[in-house]
Coordinates of C-alpha atoms and ligand atoms in Angstrom, one line a residue:
X1468 CA -24.6 -15.6 -2.1
X1469 CA -27.5 -16.2 0.2
X1470 CA -27.7 -15.8 4.0
X1471 CA -26.8 -19.5 4.4
X1472 CA -23.7 -21.0 3.0
X1473 CA -24.3 -24.1 0.8
X1474 CA -23.1 -27.4 2.4
X1475 CA -20.2 -27.4 -0.1
X1476 CA -19.1 -23.8 0.7
X1477 CA -19.5 -24.4 4.4
X1478 CA -17.4 -27.6 4.3
X1479 CA -14.7 -26.0 2.2
X1480 CA -14.5 -23.0 4.5
X1481 CA -14.5 -25.1 7.6
X1482 CA -11.5 -27.0 6.3
X1483 CA -9.6 -23.8 5.5
X1484 CA -10.5 -22.2 8.8
X1485 CA -9.1 -25.3 10.5
X1486 CA -5.9 -25.2 8.4
X1487 CA -5.3 -21.4 8.2
X1488 CA -7.1 -20.1 11.3
X1489 CA -10.0 -17.8 11.8
X1490 CA -10.8 -15.2 10.6
X1491 CA -10.1 -15.8 7.0
X1492 CA -10.6 -14.0 3.7
X1493 CA -11.5 -16.4 0.9
X1494 CA -11.4 -15.3 -2.7
X1495 CA -12.9 -17.3 -5.5
X1496 CA -10.9 -16.5 -8.7
X1497 CA -13.6 -18.1 -10.8
X1498 CA -15.8 -15.1 -9.8
X1499 CA -13.1 -12.6 -10.8
X1500 CA -12.8 -14.4 -14.2
X1501 CA -16.6 -14.3 -14.7
X1502 CA -16.9 -10.6 -13.9
X1503 CA -13.9 -9.6 -16.1
X1504 CA -15.2 -11.6 -19.0
X1505 CA -18.7 -10.1 -18.6
X1506 CA -17.4 -6.6 -18.5
X1507 CA -14.8 -6.9 -21.3
X1508 CA -17.6 -8.4 -23.5
X1509 CA -19.9 -5.3 -23.2
X1510 CA -17.4 -2.5 -23.6
X1511 CA -17.3 -0.7 -27.0
X1512 CA -15.0 -2.4 -29.5
X1513 CA -11.4 -1.4 -29.0
X1514 CA -11.9 -0.2 -25.4
X1515 CA -9.4 -1.0 -22.7
X1516 CA -10.3 -2.0 -19.2
X1517 CA -8.0 -1.0 -16.4
X1518 CA -8.1 -2.9 -13.1
X1519 CA -7.9 -0.5 -10.1
X1520 CA -5.6 -2.2 -7.7
X1521 CA -6.9 -0.1 -4.8
X1522 CA -9.9 -2.3 -4.7
X1523 CA -7.8 -5.4 -3.9
X1524 CA -4.1 -5.6 -4.4
X1525 CA -3.9 -9.3 -3.7
X1526 CA -1.3 -10.6 -6.2
X1527 CA -3.4 -13.7 -7.2
X1528 CA -6.3 -11.5 -8.2
X1529 CA -4.2 -8.9 -10.1
X1530 CA -2.3 -11.7 -11.9
X1531 CA -5.6 -13.3 -13.1
X1532 CA -6.9 -9.9 -14.3
X1533 CA -3.6 -9.3 -16.1
X1534 CA -3.9 -12.6 -17.9
X1535 CA -7.5 -11.9 -18.9
X1536 CA -6.4 -8.7 -20.7
X1537 CA -7.0 -5.9 -18.3
X1538 CA -4.5 -3.1 -17.9
X1539 CA -3.6 -1.7 -14.4
X1540 CA -4.5 1.5 -12.7
X1541 CA -2.3 2.1 -9.7
X1542 CA -2.0 5.0 -7.2
X1543 CA 1.0 4.1 -5.0
X1544 CA 4.4 2.5 -5.1
X1545 CA 3.0 -0.5 -3.4
X1546 CA 0.3 -1.0 -6.0
X1547 CA 2.8 -0.4 -8.7
X1548 CA 5.1 -3.1 -7.2
X1549 CA 2.2 -5.6 -7.2
X1550 CA 1.2 -4.8 -10.8
X1551 CA 4.7 -5.2 -12.1
X1552 CA 5.4 -8.3 -10.1
X1553 CA 2.3 -10.1 -11.4
X1554 CA 3.2 -9.4 -15.0
X1555 CA 1.5 -6.2 -16.1
X1556 CA 3.9 -4.7 -18.6
X1557 CA 5.0 -1.2 -17.5
X1558 CA 3.4 0.3 -20.6
X1559 CA 0.0 -1.1 -19.6
X1560 CA 0.1 0.8 -16.2
X1561 CA -1.6 4.1 -15.6
X1562 CA -0.3 5.9 -12.4
X1563 CA -3.1 8.0 -10.9
X1564 CA -3.9 9.9 -7.7
X1565 CA -3.5 13.3 -6.1
X1566 CA -0.3 14.1 -4.2
X1567 CA 2.2 12.0 -6.1
X1568 CA 5.6 12.8 -4.8
X1569 CA 8.5 13.7 -7.1
X1570 CA 10.2 10.6 -5.7
X1571 CA 7.4 8.2 -6.6
X1572 CA 7.0 9.7 -10.1
X1573 CA 10.8 9.3 -10.6
X1574 CA 10.7 5.7 -9.4
X1575 CA 7.7 4.8 -11.6
X1576 CA 9.5 6.3 -14.6
X1577 CA 12.6 4.3 -13.6
X1578 CA 10.4 1.1 -13.6
X1579 CA 9.4 1.9 -17.2
X1580 CA 6.0 3.4 -16.4
X1581 CA 5.2 6.4 -18.6
X1582 CA 1.4 6.6 -18.3
X1583 CA 0.3 9.1 -15.7
X1584 CA -2.9 10.9 -14.8
X1585 CA -2.2 14.5 -13.8
X1586 CA -4.4 16.0 -11.1
X1587 CA -3.2 19.6 -10.9
X1588 CA -0.7 22.0 -12.5
X1589 CA 1.9 21.2 -9.9
X1590 CA 1.4 17.5 -10.4
X1591 CA 1.7 17.9 -14.2
X1592 CA 4.8 20.0 -13.9
X1593 CA 6.3 17.5 -11.5
X1594 CA 5.7 14.7 -14.0
X1595 CA 7.2 16.9 -16.7
X1596 CA 10.3 17.6 -14.7
X1597 CA 10.8 14.0 -13.7
X1598 CA 10.4 12.8 -17.3
X1599 CA 12.8 15.4 -18.6
X1600 CA 15.4 14.3 -16.0
X1601 CA 14.9 10.7 -16.9
X1602 CA 15.1 11.6 -20.7
X1603 CA 11.8 10.0 -21.4
X1604 CA 8.4 11.3 -22.4
X1605 CA 5.6 10.7 -20.0
X1606 CA 2.2 10.0 -21.6
X1607 CA -0.2 12.0 -19.6
X1608 CA -4.0 12.1 -19.2
X1609 CA -5.3 15.3 -17.7
X1610 CA -7.8 14.4 -15.0
X1611 CA -10.9 16.6 -15.3
X1612 CA -13.5 17.4 -12.6
X1613 CA -16.6 17.9 -14.7
X1614 CA -19.1 20.7 -13.8
X1615 CA -21.9 18.4 -12.7
X1616 CA -21.8 15.5 -10.2
X1617 CA -22.7 11.8 -10.9
X1618 CA -25.2 9.8 -8.9
X1619 CA -22.7 7.9 -6.7
X1620 CA -22.3 6.8 -3.1
X1621 CA -19.0 8.6 -3.1
X1622 CA -19.0 11.4 -5.7
X1623 CA -15.5 12.5 -6.7
X1624 CA -16.4 15.0 -9.4
X1625 CA -18.8 17.7 -10.1
X1626 CA -18.2 18.9 -6.5
X1627 CA -15.3 20.7 -5.0
X1628 CA -12.6 18.1 -4.5
X1629 CA -8.9 17.5 -4.6
X1630 CA -9.3 15.4 -7.8
X1631 CA -8.4 16.7 -11.2
X1632 CA -8.6 20.1 -12.9
X1633 CA -11.9 22.0 -13.0
X1634 CA -13.1 22.0 -16.6
X1635 CA -12.9 25.8 -16.8
X1636 CA -9.4 26.0 -15.2
X1637 CA -8.0 23.8 -17.9
X1638 CA -9.4 25.9 -20.7
X1639 CA -8.2 29.1 -19.1
X1640 CA -4.7 27.7 -18.5
X1641 CA -4.3 26.0 -21.8
X1642 CA -1.2 28.1 -22.8
X1643 CA 0.6 26.4 -19.9
X1644 CA 0.0 23.0 -21.5
X1645 CA 2.0 24.0 -24.5
X1646 CA 5.1 24.7 -22.5
X1647 CA 5.8 21.1 -21.3
X1648 CA 8.5 19.3 -23.1
X1649 CA 8.7 16.1 -21.0
X1650 CA 5.1 15.1 -21.5
X1651 CA 2.9 14.0 -24.3
X1652 CA -0.7 15.0 -23.6
X1653 CA -2.6 11.9 -24.5
X1654 CA -6.1 12.9 -23.5
X1655 CA -8.4 13.1 -20.5
X1656 CA -9.2 11.1 -17.4
X1657 CA -12.6 11.5 -15.8
X1658 CA -13.4 9.3 -12.8
X1659 CA -16.6 10.5 -11.2
X1660 CA -17.2 8.2 -8.2
X1661 CA -17.3 4.7 -6.9
X1662 CA -20.5 2.6 -6.5
X1663 CA -22.6 4.5 -9.0
X1664 CA -26.3 3.9 -8.2
X1665 CA -27.4 1.7 -11.1
X1666 CA -27.0 1.1 -14.9
X1667 CA -28.8 4.4 -15.6
X1668 CA -26.4 6.4 -13.4
X1669 CA -23.5 4.6 -14.9
X1670 CA -24.5 5.3 -18.5
X1671 CA -25.3 8.9 -17.5
X1672 CA -21.7 9.2 -16.1
X1673 CA -20.1 7.8 -19.2
X1674 CA -22.2 10.1 -21.4
X1675 CA -21.2 13.1 -19.3
X1676 CA -17.5 12.1 -19.5
X1677 CA -17.8 11.7 -23.3
X1678 CA -19.4 15.1 -23.6
X1679 CA -16.7 16.7 -21.5
X1680 CA -14.2 15.0 -23.8
X1681 CA -16.0 16.5 -26.9
X1682 CA -16.1 20.0 -25.3
X1683 CA -12.5 20.0 -24.1
X1684 CA -11.2 18.5 -27.4
X1685 CA -12.7 21.6 -29.1
X1686 CA -11.7 24.2 -26.4
X1687 CA -8.1 23.0 -26.1
X1688 CA -7.8 22.5 -29.8
X1689 CA -6.0 19.3 -29.1
X1690 CA -6.6 15.8 -30.5
X1691 CA -7.1 13.2 -27.7
X1692 CA -5.6 9.7 -28.3
X1693 CA -7.4 8.5 -25.2
X1694 CA -10.5 9.4 -23.2
X1695 CA -10.5 7.5 -20.0
X1696 CA -14.2 7.6 -18.8
X1697 CA -13.5 5.9 -15.4
X1698 CA -16.1 3.5 -14.1
X1699 CA -17.8 3.2 -10.8
X1700 CA -19.5 -0.1 -11.9
X1701 CA -21.6 -1.0 -8.8
X1702 CA -21.7 -4.2 -6.7
X1703 CA -23.2 -4.7 -3.3
X1704 CA -20.7 -4.2 -0.4
X1705 CA -20.5 -6.7 2.5
X1706 CA -24.1 -7.8 2.1
X1707 CA -25.7 -10.5 0.0
X1708 CA -26.8 -9.7 -3.5
X1709 CA -25.6 -9.1 -7.0
X1710 CA -24.5 -6.0 -9.0
X1711 CA -25.9 -4.7 -12.2
X1712 CA -26.5 -6.8 -15.3
X1713 CA -23.5 -6.1 -17.5
X1714 CA -25.2 -7.3 -20.7
X1715 CA -27.7 -4.4 -20.4
X1716 CA -24.8 -1.9 -20.8
X1717 CA -23.6 -3.2 -24.2
X1718 CA -26.0 -1.5 -26.6
X1719 CA -26.2 1.8 -24.8
X1720 CA -22.4 2.0 -24.4
X1721 CA -21.9 1.3 -28.1
X1722 CA -24.4 4.0 -29.0
X1723 CA -22.7 6.6 -26.7
X1724 CA -19.3 5.7 -28.2
X1725 CA -20.7 6.0 -31.8
X1726 CA -22.1 9.4 -31.2
X1727 CA -18.7 11.0 -30.6
X1728 CA -17.5 13.4 -33.2
X1729 CA -14.3 15.3 -32.2
X1730 CA -13.1 12.3 -30.1
X1731 CA -14.5 9.7 -32.5
X1732 CA -11.0 8.2 -33.0
X1733 CA -9.9 8.4 -29.4
X1734 CA -9.4 5.1 -27.6
X1735 CA -11.9 4.6 -24.8
X1736 CA -10.6 3.4 -21.4
X1737 CA -12.7 2.2 -18.5
X1738 CA -11.6 1.5 -15.0
X1739 CA -13.0 -0.9 -12.5
X1740 CA -12.0 -2.3 -9.1
X1741 CA -15.2 -3.0 -7.2
X1742 CA -17.1 -4.7 -9.9
X1743 CA -14.2 -7.0 -11.0
X1744 CA -13.5 -8.4 -7.5
X1745 CA -16.2 -7.6 -5.0
X1746 CA -18.1 -10.9 -5.5
X1747 CA -15.0 -13.0 -5.3
X1748 CA -14.4 -12.4 -1.6
X1749 CA -16.0 -13.5 1.7
X1750 CA -14.7 -12.9 5.2
X1751 CA -15.2 -16.0 7.3
X1752 CA -15.2 -15.5 11.0
X1753 CA -15.9 -17.4 14.2
X1754 CA -18.3 -16.5 17.0
X1755 CA -16.2 -16.0 20.2
X1756 CA -18.9 -14.9 22.6
X1757 CA -22.6 -14.4 22.9
X1758 CA -23.9 -12.1 25.6
X1759 CA -26.8 -9.9 26.7
X1760 CA -26.6 -6.3 27.8
X1761 CA -29.6 -4.2 28.9
X1762 CA -32.0 -6.3 26.8
X1763 CA -29.9 -6.6 23.7
X1764 CA -28.2 -9.7 22.4
X1765 CA -24.5 -9.3 21.3
X1766 CA -22.6 -11.7 19.1
X1767 CA -18.9 -11.1 19.4
X1768 CA -16.8 -12.2 16.4
X1769 CA -13.1 -12.8 16.1
X1770 CA -13.0 -10.1 13.3
X1771 CA -14.0 -6.5 13.2
X1772 CA -13.3 -3.1 11.6
X1773 CA -9.5 -3.9 11.5
X1774 CA -10.3 -6.5 8.9
X1775 CA -13.3 -5.1 7.1
X1776 CA -14.9 -1.7 6.6
X1777 CA -12.8 0.3 9.0
X1778 CA -14.4 3.4 7.6
X1779 CA -17.9 2.2 8.8
X1780 CA -17.1 3.8 12.1
X1781 CA -16.7 7.1 10.2
X1782 CA -20.1 6.6 8.6
X1783 CA -18.6 6.1 5.2
X1784 CA -19.4 2.4 4.9
X1785 CA -22.8 0.8 5.7
X1786 CA -23.1 -1.8 8.3
X1787 CA -22.8 -5.3 6.9
X1788 CA -25.1 -8.3 6.1
X1789 CA -24.0 -11.8 7.2
X1790 CA -24.4 -15.4 6.4
X1791 CA -24.3 -18.3 8.7
X1792 CA -22.6 -21.6 8.0
X1793 CA -23.9 -23.9 10.7
X1794 CA -25.5 -27.0 9.2
X1795 CA -29.2 -26.9 9.9
X1796 CA -29.3 -23.2 11.0
X1797 CA -31.6 -22.4 8.1
X1798 CA -34.2 -24.9 9.1
X1799 CA -34.2 -24.4 12.9
X1800 CA -37.8 -23.5 13.8
X1801 CA -38.4 -19.9 14.9
X1802 CA -34.7 -19.4 15.3
X1803 CA -34.2 -15.9 14.0
X1804 CA -33.1 -13.4 16.7
X1805 CA -32.3 -9.7 16.5
X1806 CA -28.6 -9.2 17.4
X1807 CA -25.8 -6.7 17.3
X1808 CA -22.8 -8.2 15.7
X1809 CA -19.5 -6.8 17.0
X1810 CA -15.8 -7.4 16.8
X1811 CA -13.1 -7.8 19.4
X1812 CA -11.7 -4.3 19.4
X1813 CA -12.0 -2.1 22.5
X1814 CA -14.2 0.5 20.9
X1815 CA -18.0 0.7 20.4
X1816 CA -17.2 1.6 16.7
X1817 CA -16.2 -2.0 16.2
X1818 CA -19.7 -3.0 15.2
X1819 CA -20.5 -4.9 12.0
X1820 CA -24.3 -4.8 12.3
X1821 CA -27.1 -3.6 14.6
X1822 CA -30.5 -5.3 15.0
X1823 CA -29.6 -7.9 12.4
X1824 CA -31.9 -11.0 12.3
X1825 CA -29.8 -14.1 12.4
X1826 CA -30.3 -17.7 13.6
X1827 CA -29.4 -18.2 17.2
X1828 CA -25.6 -18.3 17.3
X1829 CA -23.2 -20.1 19.7
X1830 CA -19.5 -19.7 20.3
X1831 CA -17.6 -21.7 17.6
X1832 CA -20.2 -21.1 14.9
X1833 CA -18.9 -19.7 11.6
X1834 CA -20.4 -16.5 10.2
X1835 CA -19.4 -15.1 6.8
X1836 CA -19.7 -11.7 5.2
X1837 CA -20.2 -11.9 1.4
X1838 CA -19.2 -9.5 -1.3
X1839 CA -16.0 -8.2 0.4
X1840 CA -13.5 -9.0 -2.4
X1841 CA -13.2 -5.2 -3.1
X1842 CA -12.4 -2.6 -0.4
X1843 CA -12.2 -5.3 2.2
X1844 CA -9.0 -5.9 4.1
X1845 CA -6.8 -3.1 2.7
X1846 CA -9.5 -0.5 3.2
X1847 CA -9.7 -1.3 6.9
X1848 CA -8.0 -0.2 10.1
X1849 CA -5.4 -3.0 9.9
X1850 CA -3.0 -1.4 12.4
X1851 CA -5.6 -0.6 15.1
X1852 CA -5.2 -2.6 18.3
X1853 CA -2.3 -4.6 16.9
X1854 CA -4.2 -7.7 16.2
X1855 CA -2.8 -9.8 13.3
X1856 CA -4.3 -9.5 9.8
X1857 CA -6.3 -12.5 8.7
X1858 CA -4.9 -15.0 6.2
X1859 CA -6.1 -14.6 2.6
X1860 CA -6.8 -17.6 0.5
X1861 CA -7.4 -17.5 -3.2
X1862 CA -8.8 -20.6 -4.9
X1863 CA -10.4 -21.7 -8.1
X1864 CA -13.0 -24.5 -7.8
X1865 CA -11.8 -25.3 -4.3
X1866 CA -8.1 -25.7 -5.4
X1867 CA -6.1 -23.3 -3.3
X1868 CA -3.8 -21.1 -5.5
X1869 CA -2.3 -18.7 -3.0
X1870 CA -2.2 -18.3 0.8
X1871 CA -0.8 -15.0 2.1
X1872 CA -1.0 -12.5 5.0
X1873 CA -0.4 -8.8 5.0
X1874 CA 2.8 -7.9 6.8
X1875 CA 2.1 -6.9 10.4
X1876 CA 3.9 -5.1 13.2
X1877 CA 6.9 -2.8 13.3
X1878 CA 10.1 -3.3 11.5
X1879 CA 13.3 -1.3 12.2
X1880 CA 13.9 1.5 9.7
X1881 CA 17.1 2.7 8.1
X1882 CA 16.7 5.9 6.2
X1883 CA 18.3 5.9 2.7
X1884 CA 21.9 7.0 2.7
X1885 CA 21.1 10.4 1.1
X1886 CA 18.6 11.3 3.8
X1887 CA 21.2 10.3 6.5
X1888 CA 23.7 12.6 4.9
X1889 CA 21.2 15.5 4.7
X1890 CA 20.2 15.1 8.3
X1891 CA 23.9 15.0 9.4
X1892 CA 24.6 18.2 7.5
X1893 CA 21.5 19.9 9.0
X1894 CA 22.6 18.9 12.5
X1895 CA 25.9 20.6 12.1
Ligands
LIG776 C1 -9.2 7.2 -10.2 C2 -10.0 6.0 -9.8 N1 -10.1 5.0 -10.7 C3 -10.8 3.8 -10.4 C4 -11.3 3.6 -9.1 C5 -12.0 2.3 -8.8 O1 -13.3 2.5 -8.6 P1 -14.3 1.3 -8.5 O2 -13.7 0.4 -7.5 O3 -15.6 1.9 -8.1 O4 -14.4 0.6 -9.8 C6 -11.2 4.7 -8.1 C7 -11.8 4.5 -6.8 O5 -11.8 5.3 -6.0 C8 -10.5 5.9 -8.5 O6 -10.3 6.8 -7.6

């Protein structure tokens, strides 16, 4: 997507902004399909691709990825509910994440999910206990934190972290693994970080994960049915551009898979959130005010860090790049100005971009932020300042397939009956 919307895109967006209000998230399911097909086509034969709902739990997106043959990776009761509601069979769901409560493990088992990634001894023993109580066997992947880090914007392995077992810890504690009756140890889960730098970094991470698989398969003297090598497939965030060329991965991935020895017959699983849905989404906003302060030009939008990149204020998300949708803006002579683009929240952290060169903007103009289909709305500070969440529209070829809005505001809360009883007994 370039800095200027095409006339077709601009006209479509203008009509939807008129109907559903501004700001508006627009997701093109055609893009989701394209990305999923591209990635599925280049993975080694027999691999499975898990869609990580944390990137975007919008049901229309999850449903399409389910239909296209992806499995689901979920990390919360909410993501699980979406996955099941859009048709992922429970046996195609992997429940991951540190800090899973006994209650959520119990509920997931109750919903038929038996695939879990265990992040620690306690997590593993909790899954084991819950499975025994439910009289089922949980199929568990041990999440491993490899010794070396990947080249990632947000490395989650190879450094001290809350994620997974350190490689050495697992080997030293292997006798503990033998004592679990409620779980079947299926293999390993190695997720090294999101937004890996490029194809080379991605292939290096997969290679490292496969090597860890080989080493642990030997050290634990255990066959692995599955080696989940994670992903981290990169795509630009909130700025124009495209991600890596998927086709370039096919040959090298096949070679890496073929080099395996001890794990040669293990199924390979890959995970992706960002790459599958980043390009599908754009946040369309409207300019509310244009003002000057101490020599700087400010463009105030009707959307801010409560709708996109709430973590940018914490320095974890880069400032964004924008596109402009006013007809003729791209041809206005000498019209580029340096502006700070800010949102409507009462904090200086509510800033999308500093010193960005944009055509001169006026109140009422539409500005869009591309590549926000992943880690957009639900990775933002949606509760901050109590402004309503934007409507989300999913379409295919301009035909609207779903229109929804995240729930907003407070609802009264009734604790479950057991908790009421406990608190009454404690009060006595
Ligand atoms: C365990 C796990 N799997 C998958 C993902 C999705 O990563 P990405 O969106 O980079 O594909 C994440 C992201 O944090 C993760 O923690």
